[in-house]
Short mmCIF file of C-alpha atoms and ligand atoms in Angstrom, two decimals:
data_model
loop_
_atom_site.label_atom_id
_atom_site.label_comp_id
_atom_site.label_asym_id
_atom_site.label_seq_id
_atom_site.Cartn_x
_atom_site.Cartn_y
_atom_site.Cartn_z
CA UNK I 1 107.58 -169.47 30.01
CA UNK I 2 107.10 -168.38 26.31
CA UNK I 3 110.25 -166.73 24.89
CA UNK I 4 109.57 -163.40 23.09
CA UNK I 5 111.78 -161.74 21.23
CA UNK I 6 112.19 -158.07 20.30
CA UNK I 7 110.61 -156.71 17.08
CA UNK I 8 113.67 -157.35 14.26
CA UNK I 9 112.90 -153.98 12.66
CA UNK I 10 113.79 -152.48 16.12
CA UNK I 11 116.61 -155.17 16.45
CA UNK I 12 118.24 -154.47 13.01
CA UNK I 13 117.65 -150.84 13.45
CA UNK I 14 119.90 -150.87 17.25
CA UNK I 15 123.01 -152.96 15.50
CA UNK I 16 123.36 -150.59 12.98
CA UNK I 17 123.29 -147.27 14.96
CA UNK I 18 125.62 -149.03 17.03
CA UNK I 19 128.06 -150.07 14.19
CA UNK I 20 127.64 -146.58 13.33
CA UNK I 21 128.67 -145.22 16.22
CA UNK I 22 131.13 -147.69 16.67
CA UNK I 23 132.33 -146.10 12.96
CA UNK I 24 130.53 -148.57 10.20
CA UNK I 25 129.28 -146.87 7.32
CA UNK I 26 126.11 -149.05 7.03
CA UNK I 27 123.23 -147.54 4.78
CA UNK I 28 120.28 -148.00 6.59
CA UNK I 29 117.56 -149.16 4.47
CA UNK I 30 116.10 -151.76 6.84
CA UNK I 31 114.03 -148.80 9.18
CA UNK I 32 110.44 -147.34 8.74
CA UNK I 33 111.52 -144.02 10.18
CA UNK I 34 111.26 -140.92 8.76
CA UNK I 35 113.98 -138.43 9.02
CA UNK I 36 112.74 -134.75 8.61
CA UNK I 37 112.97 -132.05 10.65
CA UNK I 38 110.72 -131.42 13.30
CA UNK I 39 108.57 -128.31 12.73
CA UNK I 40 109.48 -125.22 14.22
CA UNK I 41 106.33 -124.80 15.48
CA UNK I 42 105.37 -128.13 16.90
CA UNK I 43 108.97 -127.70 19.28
CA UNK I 44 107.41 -124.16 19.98
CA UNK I 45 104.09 -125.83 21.16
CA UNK I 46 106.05 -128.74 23.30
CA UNK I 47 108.33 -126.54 25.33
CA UNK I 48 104.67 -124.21 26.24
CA UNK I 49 103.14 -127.37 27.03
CA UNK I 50 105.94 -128.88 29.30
CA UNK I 51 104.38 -127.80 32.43
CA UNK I 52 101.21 -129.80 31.80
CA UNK I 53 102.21 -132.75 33.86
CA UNK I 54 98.57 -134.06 34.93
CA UNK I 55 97.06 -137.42 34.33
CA UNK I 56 94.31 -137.22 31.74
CA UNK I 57 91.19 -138.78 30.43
CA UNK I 58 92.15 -141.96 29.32
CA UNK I 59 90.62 -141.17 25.16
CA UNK I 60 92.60 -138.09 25.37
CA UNK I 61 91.34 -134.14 26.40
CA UNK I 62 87.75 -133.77 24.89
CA UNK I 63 90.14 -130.72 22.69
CA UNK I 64 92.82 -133.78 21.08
CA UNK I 65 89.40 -135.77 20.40
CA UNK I 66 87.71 -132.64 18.76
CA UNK I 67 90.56 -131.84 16.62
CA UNK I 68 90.75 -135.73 15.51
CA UNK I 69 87.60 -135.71 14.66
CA UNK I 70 88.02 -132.90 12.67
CA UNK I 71 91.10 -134.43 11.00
CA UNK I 72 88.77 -137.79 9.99
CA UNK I 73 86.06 -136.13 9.01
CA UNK I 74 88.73 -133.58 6.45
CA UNK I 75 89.40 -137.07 5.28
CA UNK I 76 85.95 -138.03 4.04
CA UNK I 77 85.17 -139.58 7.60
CA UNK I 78 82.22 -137.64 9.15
CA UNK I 79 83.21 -138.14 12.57
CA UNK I 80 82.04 -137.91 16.42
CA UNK I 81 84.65 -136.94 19.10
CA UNK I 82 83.49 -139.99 21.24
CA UNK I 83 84.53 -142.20 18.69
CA UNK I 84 88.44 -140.96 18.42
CA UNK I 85 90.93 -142.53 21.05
CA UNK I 86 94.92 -140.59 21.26
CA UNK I 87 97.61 -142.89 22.33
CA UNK I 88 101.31 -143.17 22.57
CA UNK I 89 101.73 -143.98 19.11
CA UNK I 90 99.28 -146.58 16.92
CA UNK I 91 101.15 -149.67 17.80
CA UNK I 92 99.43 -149.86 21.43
CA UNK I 93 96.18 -149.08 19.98
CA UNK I 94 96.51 -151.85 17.58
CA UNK I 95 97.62 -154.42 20.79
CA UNK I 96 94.61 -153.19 22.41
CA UNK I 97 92.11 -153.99 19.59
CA UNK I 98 93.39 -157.26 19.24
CA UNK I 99 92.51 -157.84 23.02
CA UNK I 100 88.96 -156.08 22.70
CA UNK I 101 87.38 -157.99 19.83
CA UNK I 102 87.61 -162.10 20.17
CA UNK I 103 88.42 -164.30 17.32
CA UNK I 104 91.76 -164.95 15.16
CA UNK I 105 93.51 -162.33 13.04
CA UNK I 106 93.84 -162.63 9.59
CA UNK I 107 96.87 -160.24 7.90
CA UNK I 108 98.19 -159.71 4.32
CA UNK I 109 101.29 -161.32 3.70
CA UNK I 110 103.88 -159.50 3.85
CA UNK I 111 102.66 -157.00 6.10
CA UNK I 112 103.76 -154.95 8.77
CA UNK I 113 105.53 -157.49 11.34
CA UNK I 114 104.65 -156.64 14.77
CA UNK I 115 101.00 -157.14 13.71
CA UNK I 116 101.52 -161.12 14.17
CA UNK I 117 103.52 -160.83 17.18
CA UNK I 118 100.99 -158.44 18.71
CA UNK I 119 97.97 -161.38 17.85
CA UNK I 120 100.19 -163.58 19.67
CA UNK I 121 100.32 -161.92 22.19
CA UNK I 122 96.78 -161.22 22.85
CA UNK I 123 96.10 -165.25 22.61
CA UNK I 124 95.54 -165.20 19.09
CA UNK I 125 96.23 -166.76 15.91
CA UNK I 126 97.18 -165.23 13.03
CA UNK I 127 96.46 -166.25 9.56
CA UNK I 128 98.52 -165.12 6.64
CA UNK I 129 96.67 -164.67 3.11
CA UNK I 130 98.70 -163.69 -0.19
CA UNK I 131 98.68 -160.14 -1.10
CA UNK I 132 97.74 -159.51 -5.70
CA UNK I 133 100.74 -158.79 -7.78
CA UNK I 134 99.84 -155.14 -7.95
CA UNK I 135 98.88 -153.68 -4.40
CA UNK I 136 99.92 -154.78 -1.36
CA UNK I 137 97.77 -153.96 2.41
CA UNK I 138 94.95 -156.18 1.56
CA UNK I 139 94.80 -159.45 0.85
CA UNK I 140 93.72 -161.13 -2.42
CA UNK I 141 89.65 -161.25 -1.92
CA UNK I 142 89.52 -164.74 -3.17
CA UNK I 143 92.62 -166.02 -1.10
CA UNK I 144 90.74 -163.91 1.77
CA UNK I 145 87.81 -166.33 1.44
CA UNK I 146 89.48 -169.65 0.74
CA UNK I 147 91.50 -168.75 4.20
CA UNK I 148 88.80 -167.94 5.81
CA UNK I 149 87.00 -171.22 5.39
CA UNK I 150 89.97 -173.46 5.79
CA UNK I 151 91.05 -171.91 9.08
CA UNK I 152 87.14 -172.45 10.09
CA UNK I 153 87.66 -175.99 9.46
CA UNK I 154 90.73 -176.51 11.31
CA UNK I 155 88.39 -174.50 14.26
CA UNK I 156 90.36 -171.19 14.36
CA UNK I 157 87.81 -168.38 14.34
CA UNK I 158 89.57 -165.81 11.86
CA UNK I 159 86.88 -162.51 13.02
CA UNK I 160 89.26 -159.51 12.71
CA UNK I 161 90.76 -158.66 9.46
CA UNK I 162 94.30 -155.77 9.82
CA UNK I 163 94.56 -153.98 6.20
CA UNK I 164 97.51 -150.96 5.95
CA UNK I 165 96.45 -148.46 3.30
CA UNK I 166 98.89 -147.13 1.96
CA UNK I 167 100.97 -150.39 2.48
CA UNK I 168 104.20 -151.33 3.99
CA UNK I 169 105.88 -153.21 3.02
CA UNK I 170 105.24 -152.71 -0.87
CA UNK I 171 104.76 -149.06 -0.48
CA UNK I 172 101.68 -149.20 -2.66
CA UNK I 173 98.10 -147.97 -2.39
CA UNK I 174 95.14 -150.27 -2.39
CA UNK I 175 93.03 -149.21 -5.75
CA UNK I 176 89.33 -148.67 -4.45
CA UNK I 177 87.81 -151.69 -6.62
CA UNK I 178 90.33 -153.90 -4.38
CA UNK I 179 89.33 -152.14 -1.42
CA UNK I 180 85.61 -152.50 -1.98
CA UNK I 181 86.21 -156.37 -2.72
CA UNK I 182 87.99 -157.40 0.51
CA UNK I 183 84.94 -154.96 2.38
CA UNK I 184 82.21 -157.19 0.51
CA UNK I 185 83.90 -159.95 2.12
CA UNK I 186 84.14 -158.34 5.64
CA UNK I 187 80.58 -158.37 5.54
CA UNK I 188 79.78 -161.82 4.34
CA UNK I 189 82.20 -163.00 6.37
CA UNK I 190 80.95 -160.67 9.57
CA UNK I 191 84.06 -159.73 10.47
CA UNK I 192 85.95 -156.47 11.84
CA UNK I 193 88.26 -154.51 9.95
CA UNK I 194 91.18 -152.63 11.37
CA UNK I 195 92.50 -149.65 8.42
CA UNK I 196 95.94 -148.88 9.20
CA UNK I 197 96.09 -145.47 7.96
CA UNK I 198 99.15 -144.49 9.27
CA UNK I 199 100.75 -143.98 5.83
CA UNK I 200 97.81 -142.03 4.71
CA UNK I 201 99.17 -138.78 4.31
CA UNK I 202 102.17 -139.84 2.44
CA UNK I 203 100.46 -141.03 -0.97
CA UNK I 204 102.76 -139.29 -3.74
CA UNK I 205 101.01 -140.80 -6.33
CA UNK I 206 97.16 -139.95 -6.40
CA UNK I 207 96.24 -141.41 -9.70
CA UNK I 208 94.74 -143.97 -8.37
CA UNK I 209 92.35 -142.61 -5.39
CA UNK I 210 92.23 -143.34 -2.17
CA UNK I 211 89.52 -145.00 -0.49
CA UNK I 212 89.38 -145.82 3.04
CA UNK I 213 87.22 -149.09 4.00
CA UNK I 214 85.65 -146.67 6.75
CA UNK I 215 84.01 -145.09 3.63
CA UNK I 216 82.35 -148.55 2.91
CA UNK I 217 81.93 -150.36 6.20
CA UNK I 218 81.49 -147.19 8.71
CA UNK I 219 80.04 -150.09 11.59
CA UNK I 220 82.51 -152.35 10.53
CA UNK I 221 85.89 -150.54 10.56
CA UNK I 222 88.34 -149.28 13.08
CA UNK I 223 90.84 -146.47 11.32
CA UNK I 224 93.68 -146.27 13.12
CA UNK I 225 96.84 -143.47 12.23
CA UNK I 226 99.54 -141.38 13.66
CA UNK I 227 101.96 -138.24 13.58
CA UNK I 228 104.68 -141.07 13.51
CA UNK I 229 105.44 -141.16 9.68
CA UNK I 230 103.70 -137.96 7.96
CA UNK I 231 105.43 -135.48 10.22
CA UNK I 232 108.51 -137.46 11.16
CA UNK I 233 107.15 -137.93 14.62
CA UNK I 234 108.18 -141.52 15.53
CA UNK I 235 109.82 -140.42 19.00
CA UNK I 236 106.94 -138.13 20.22
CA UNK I 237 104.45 -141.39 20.68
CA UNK I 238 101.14 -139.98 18.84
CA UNK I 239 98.99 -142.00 17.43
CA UNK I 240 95.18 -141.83 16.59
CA UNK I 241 92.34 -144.08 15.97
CA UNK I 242 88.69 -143.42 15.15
CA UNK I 243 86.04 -146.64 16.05
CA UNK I 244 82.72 -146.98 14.37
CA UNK I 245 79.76 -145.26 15.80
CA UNK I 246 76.54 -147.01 16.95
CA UNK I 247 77.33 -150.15 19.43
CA UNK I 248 79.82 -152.28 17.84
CA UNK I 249 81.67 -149.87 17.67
CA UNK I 250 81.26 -148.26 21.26
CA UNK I 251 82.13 -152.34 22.37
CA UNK I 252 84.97 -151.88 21.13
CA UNK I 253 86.01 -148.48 22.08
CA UNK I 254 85.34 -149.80 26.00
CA UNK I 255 87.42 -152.79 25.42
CA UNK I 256 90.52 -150.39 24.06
CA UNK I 257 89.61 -147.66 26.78
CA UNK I 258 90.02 -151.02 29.07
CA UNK I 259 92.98 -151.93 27.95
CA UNK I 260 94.50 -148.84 27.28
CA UNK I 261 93.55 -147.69 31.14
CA UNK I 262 95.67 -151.06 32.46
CA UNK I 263 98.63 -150.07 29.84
CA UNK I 264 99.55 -146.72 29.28
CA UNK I 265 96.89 -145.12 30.95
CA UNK I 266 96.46 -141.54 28.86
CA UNK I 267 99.16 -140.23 26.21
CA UNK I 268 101.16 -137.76 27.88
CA UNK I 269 99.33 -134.33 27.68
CA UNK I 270 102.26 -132.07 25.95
CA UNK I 271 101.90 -134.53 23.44
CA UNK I 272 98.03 -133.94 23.02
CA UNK I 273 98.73 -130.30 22.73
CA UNK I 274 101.12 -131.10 19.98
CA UNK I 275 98.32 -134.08 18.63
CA UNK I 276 95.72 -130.57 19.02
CA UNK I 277 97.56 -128.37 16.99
CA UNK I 278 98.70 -131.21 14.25
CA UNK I 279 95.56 -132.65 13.34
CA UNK I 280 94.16 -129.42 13.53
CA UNK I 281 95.42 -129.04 9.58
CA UNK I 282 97.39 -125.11 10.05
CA UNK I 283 98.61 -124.17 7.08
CA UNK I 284 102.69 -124.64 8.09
CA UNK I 285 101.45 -128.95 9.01
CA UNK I 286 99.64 -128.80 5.23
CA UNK I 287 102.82 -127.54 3.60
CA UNK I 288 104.74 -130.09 5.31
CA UNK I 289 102.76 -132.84 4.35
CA UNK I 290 102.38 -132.09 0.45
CA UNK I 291 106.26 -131.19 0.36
CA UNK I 292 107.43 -134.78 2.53
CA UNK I 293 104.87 -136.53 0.29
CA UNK I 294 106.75 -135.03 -2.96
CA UNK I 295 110.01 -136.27 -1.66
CA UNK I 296 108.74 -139.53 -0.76
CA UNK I 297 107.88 -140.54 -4.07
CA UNK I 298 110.59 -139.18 -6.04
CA UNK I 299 113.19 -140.82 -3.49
CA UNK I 300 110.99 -144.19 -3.53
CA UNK I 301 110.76 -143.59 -7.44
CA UNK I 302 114.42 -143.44 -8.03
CA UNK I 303 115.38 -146.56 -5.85
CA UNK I 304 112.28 -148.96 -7.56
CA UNK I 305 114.16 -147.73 -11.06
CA UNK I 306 117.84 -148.85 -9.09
CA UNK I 307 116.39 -152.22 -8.42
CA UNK I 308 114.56 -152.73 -11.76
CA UNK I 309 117.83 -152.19 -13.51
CA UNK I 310 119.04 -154.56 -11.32
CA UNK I 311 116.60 -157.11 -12.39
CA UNK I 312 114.36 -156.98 -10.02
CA UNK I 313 110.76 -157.27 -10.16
CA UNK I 314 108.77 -154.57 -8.07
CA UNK I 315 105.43 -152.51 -7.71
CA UNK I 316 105.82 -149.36 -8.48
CA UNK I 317 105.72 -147.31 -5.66
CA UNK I 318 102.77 -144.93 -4.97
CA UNK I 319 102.71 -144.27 -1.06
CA UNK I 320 104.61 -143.83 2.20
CA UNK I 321 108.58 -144.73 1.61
CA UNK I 322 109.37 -148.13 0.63
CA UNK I 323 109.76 -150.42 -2.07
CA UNK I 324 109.65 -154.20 -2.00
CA UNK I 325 111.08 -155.97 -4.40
CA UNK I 326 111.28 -159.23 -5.79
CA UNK I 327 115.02 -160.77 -6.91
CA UNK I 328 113.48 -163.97 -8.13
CA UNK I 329 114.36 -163.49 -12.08
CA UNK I 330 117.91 -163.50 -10.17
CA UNK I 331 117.39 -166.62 -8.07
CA UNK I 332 120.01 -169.08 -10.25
CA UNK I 333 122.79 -166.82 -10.50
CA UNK I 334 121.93 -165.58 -6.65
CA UNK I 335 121.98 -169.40 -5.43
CA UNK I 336 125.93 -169.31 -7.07
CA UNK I 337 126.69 -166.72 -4.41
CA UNK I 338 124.71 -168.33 -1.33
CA UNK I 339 122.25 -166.63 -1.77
CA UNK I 340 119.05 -168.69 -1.77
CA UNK I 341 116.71 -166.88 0.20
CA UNK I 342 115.40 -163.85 1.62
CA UNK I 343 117.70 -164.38 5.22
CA UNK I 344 120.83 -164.61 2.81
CA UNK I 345 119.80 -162.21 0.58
CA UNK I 346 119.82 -159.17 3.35
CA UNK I 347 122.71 -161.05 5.07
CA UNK I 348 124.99 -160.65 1.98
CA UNK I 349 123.73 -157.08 1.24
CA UNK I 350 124.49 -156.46 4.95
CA UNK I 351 128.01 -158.49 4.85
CA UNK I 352 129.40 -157.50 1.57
CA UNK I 353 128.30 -153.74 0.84
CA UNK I 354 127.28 -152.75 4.31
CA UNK I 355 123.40 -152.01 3.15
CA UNK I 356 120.76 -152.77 5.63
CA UNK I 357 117.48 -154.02 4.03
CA UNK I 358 114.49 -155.95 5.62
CA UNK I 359 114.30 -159.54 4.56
CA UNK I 360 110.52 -160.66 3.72
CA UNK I 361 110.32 -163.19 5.77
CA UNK I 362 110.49 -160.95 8.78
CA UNK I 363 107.33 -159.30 7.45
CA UNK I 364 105.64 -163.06 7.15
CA UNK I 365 106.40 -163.30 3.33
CA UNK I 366 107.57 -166.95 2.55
CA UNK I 367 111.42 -167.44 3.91
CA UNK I 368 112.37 -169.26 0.50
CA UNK I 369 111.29 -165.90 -1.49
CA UNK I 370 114.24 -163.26 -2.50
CA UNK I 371 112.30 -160.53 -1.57
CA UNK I 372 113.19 -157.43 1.12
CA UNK I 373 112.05 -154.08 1.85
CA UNK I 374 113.95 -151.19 1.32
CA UNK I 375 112.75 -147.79 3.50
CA UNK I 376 113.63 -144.84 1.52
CA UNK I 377 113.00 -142.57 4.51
CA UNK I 378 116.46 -142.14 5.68
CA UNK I 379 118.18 -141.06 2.86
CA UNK I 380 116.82 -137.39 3.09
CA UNK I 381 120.33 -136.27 4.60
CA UNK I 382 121.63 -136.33 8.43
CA UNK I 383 121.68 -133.03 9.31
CA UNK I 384 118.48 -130.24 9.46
CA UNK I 385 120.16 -128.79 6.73
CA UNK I 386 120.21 -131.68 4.06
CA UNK I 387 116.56 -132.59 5.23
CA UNK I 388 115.35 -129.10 4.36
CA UNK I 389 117.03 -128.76 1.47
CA UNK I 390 115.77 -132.07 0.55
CA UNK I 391 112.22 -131.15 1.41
CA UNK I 392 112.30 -127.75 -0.64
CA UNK I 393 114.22 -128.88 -3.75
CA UNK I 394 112.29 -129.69 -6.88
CA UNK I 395 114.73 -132.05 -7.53
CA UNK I 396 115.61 -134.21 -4.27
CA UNK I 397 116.95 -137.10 -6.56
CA UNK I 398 119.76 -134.58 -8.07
CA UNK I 399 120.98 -133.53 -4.48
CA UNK I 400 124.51 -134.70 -3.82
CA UNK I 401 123.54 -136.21 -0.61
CA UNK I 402 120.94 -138.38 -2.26
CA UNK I 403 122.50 -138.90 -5.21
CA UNK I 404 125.35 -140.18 -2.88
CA UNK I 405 123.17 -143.06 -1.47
CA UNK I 406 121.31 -143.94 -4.16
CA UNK I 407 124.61 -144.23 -6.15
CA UNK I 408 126.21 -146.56 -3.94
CA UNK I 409 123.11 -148.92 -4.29
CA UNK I 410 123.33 -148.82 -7.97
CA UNK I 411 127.01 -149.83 -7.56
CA UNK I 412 126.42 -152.42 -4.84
CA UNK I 413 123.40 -154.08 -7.16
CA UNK I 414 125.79 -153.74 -10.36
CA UNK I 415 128.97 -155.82 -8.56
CA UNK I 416 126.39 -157.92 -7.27
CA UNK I 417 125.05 -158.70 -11.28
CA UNK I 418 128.67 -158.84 -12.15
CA UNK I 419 129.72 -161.44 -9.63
CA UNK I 420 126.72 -163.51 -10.18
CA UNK I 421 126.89 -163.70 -13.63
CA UNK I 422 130.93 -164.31 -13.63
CA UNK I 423 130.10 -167.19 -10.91
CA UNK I 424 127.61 -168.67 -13.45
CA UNK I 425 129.41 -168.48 -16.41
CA UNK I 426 132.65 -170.55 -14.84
C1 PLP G 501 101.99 -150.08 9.24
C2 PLP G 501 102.37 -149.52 10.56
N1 PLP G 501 101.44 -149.43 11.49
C3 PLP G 501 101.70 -148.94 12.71
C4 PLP G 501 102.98 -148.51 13.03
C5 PLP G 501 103.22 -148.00 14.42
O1 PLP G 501 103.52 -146.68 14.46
P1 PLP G 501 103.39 -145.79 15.76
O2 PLP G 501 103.22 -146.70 16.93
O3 PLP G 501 104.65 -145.03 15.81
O4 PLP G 501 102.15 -144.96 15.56
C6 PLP G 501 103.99 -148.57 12.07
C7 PLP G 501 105.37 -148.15 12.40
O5 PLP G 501 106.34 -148.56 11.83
C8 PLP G 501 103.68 -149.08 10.80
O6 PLP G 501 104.60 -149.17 9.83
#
């Protein structure tokens, strides 16, 4: 029997609510999750929609499918209702495309990590390839290619191709030449592309534009997104994907529907009311958005400056609500401590100053690399109160409750300079 084990994000995240709970004081840094309030609205909308207790189409009601449709098309994808799916959350619609289209899956590295996991468990291989020095999502174009015909000739059959714009780990955004390089190669290459847009409305930096692959390669690319991370939603199981029309795409829209009607069957229909009204765009869901975006960057934006000062190298962050960086400029003094990889580097965080972060190698980065990603998302305060003030200040940075956290990583990366340095110098 193959042993699986359970996703380490979801792992990492359980011990520390439970040393929590148990009275730890462990900063949580290692968790995508956003932690905002839940609009008033949207709990109005569930409690209506409770009695709705019905089985479904499996694609969702043909209202969820107008309204993401909509909600594509706002975003520069003209869009068909047949071609949009709703699910419990993206992550099962991502499982299911790996089982509809054949072929091995090739993934940036780092990159999200149930995306490997998820190819092996749909019988596939997949192949890392090195993300540039300046974005991360995509892979390298040229690294793209070189992988592509080196797993040929070991007789893998790399044919689908996962990209997450905006990015996590590196919490960066894809610049469009990039994006159109790695799509040239999707065609040459005649693969599929999967567009992870589930950080896509939580770019805080919009200098450098957005471009979806979908814009490039419309018979080519599956978008996939969610309420999960722009409206906090994690819990509530909505996610959203949009397939290419003509009949690629429709092949793989039946092999999902398949899937999907063996699995989960439909999303659960207070849910699609909630989906409905969301992607919909109201005015209160708009607000929301721009304001969460605002305090994702200038939270993300004041821990990349925490860890720079530390000597870190890092991207500067321009979407969703991480940072990932790089503690190799640090790696001889580090190695005086134990610390000689990523595995040690978020044990001793973890151990000595009781801060959770997500060690690379978890996200398929190389194990012997000091890098980690830090979520930002959970700093925005613990009650409704501290998250709305967060969300309405112009200032969330100067707030005492973030200031709080993001002080006690300064201090925790300063004692860990000062005992690295004192252990070299003896
Ligand atoms: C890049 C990425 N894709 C997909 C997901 C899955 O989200 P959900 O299933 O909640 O839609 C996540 C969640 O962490 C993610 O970070």
């Amino acid at each position: 029997m193959t042993s699986w084990r359970m996703a380490p994000n979801l792992e990492l995240n359980q011990l520390v609510d439970r040393r929590n709970a148990a009275g730890a004081d462990i900063l949580n840094l290692a968790f995508g999750e956003s932690r905002l309030p839940l609009l008033a609205s949207l709990a109005a909308l569930l409690s209506a929609a409770a009695y709705q207790t019905t089985y479904g189409p499996v694609a969702g009601t043909q209202a969820v499918r107008d309204a993401g449709a909509r909600y594509f098309a706002r975003r520069g994808l003209p869009t068909d209702a047949g071609q949009v799916v709703v699910a419990p959350g993206s992550k099962p619609i991502l499982e299911a495309i790996q089982f509809a289209v054949d072929g091995d899956v090739l993934l940036p590295k780092p990159c999200w990590n149930s995306y490997a996991p998820q190819a092996r468990l749909a019988g596939k291989v997949p192949i890392s390839v090195p993300i540039t020095h300046l974005y991360g999502g995509v892979p390298d174009p040229s690294a793209l290619r070189a992988a592509i015909r080196t797993a040929r000739a070991r007789r893998l059959d790399p044919r689908l191709l996962i990209c997450t714009v905006p990015d996590t780990p590196t919490g960066t955004v894809a610049s469009p030449d990039l994006v159109r390089a790695i799509c040239e190669v999707v065609e040459d290459e005649d693969l599929i592309l999967v567009s992870d847009e589930i950080y896509r409305d939580t770019i805080h930096d919009t200098r450098t534009p957005f471009l979806s692959p979908a814009e490039l390669i419309p018979d080519r690319t599956v978008v996939t997104t969610g309420l999960s991370k722009s409206l906090a939603l994690g819990g509530w199981r909505i996610g959203l994907a949009r397939f290419p029309a003509g009949e690629r795409g429709e092949r793989i829209l039946t092999g999902v529907i398949s899937v999907a009607s063996e699995m989960w069957s439909t999303l659960a229909r207070p849910m699609q009311e909630a989906a409905d009204y969301a992607f919909g765009d109201p005015p209160e869901v708009r607000q929301r958005l721009s304001a969460s975006a605002r305090l994702h960057g200038a939270v993300a934006r004041a821990l990349h400056s925490v860890l720079v000062d530390a000597g870190a190298q890092c991207r500067p962050p321009t979407g969703a609500f991480y940072v990932y960086p790089d503690f190799e400029p640090l790696r001889t003094p580090l190695a005086t401590l134990g610390v000689t990889d990523s595995r040690t580097l978020q044990k001793f965080l973890f151990d000595e100053y009781d801060i959770a972060v997500f060690a690379g190698h978890l996200l398929g980065d190389d194990s012997e690399a000091l890098r980690f990603r830090a979520a930002t998302s959970m700093l925005y305060g613990w009650t409704r109160e501290e998250q709305e003030t967060a969300l309405s200040s112009a200032d969330p940075v100067s707030l005492p409750h973030i200031r709080k956290s993001l002080t006690r990583i300064a201090d925790a990366m300063a004692d860990l300079r000062s005992r690295c340095f004192a252990e070299t110098a003896i």
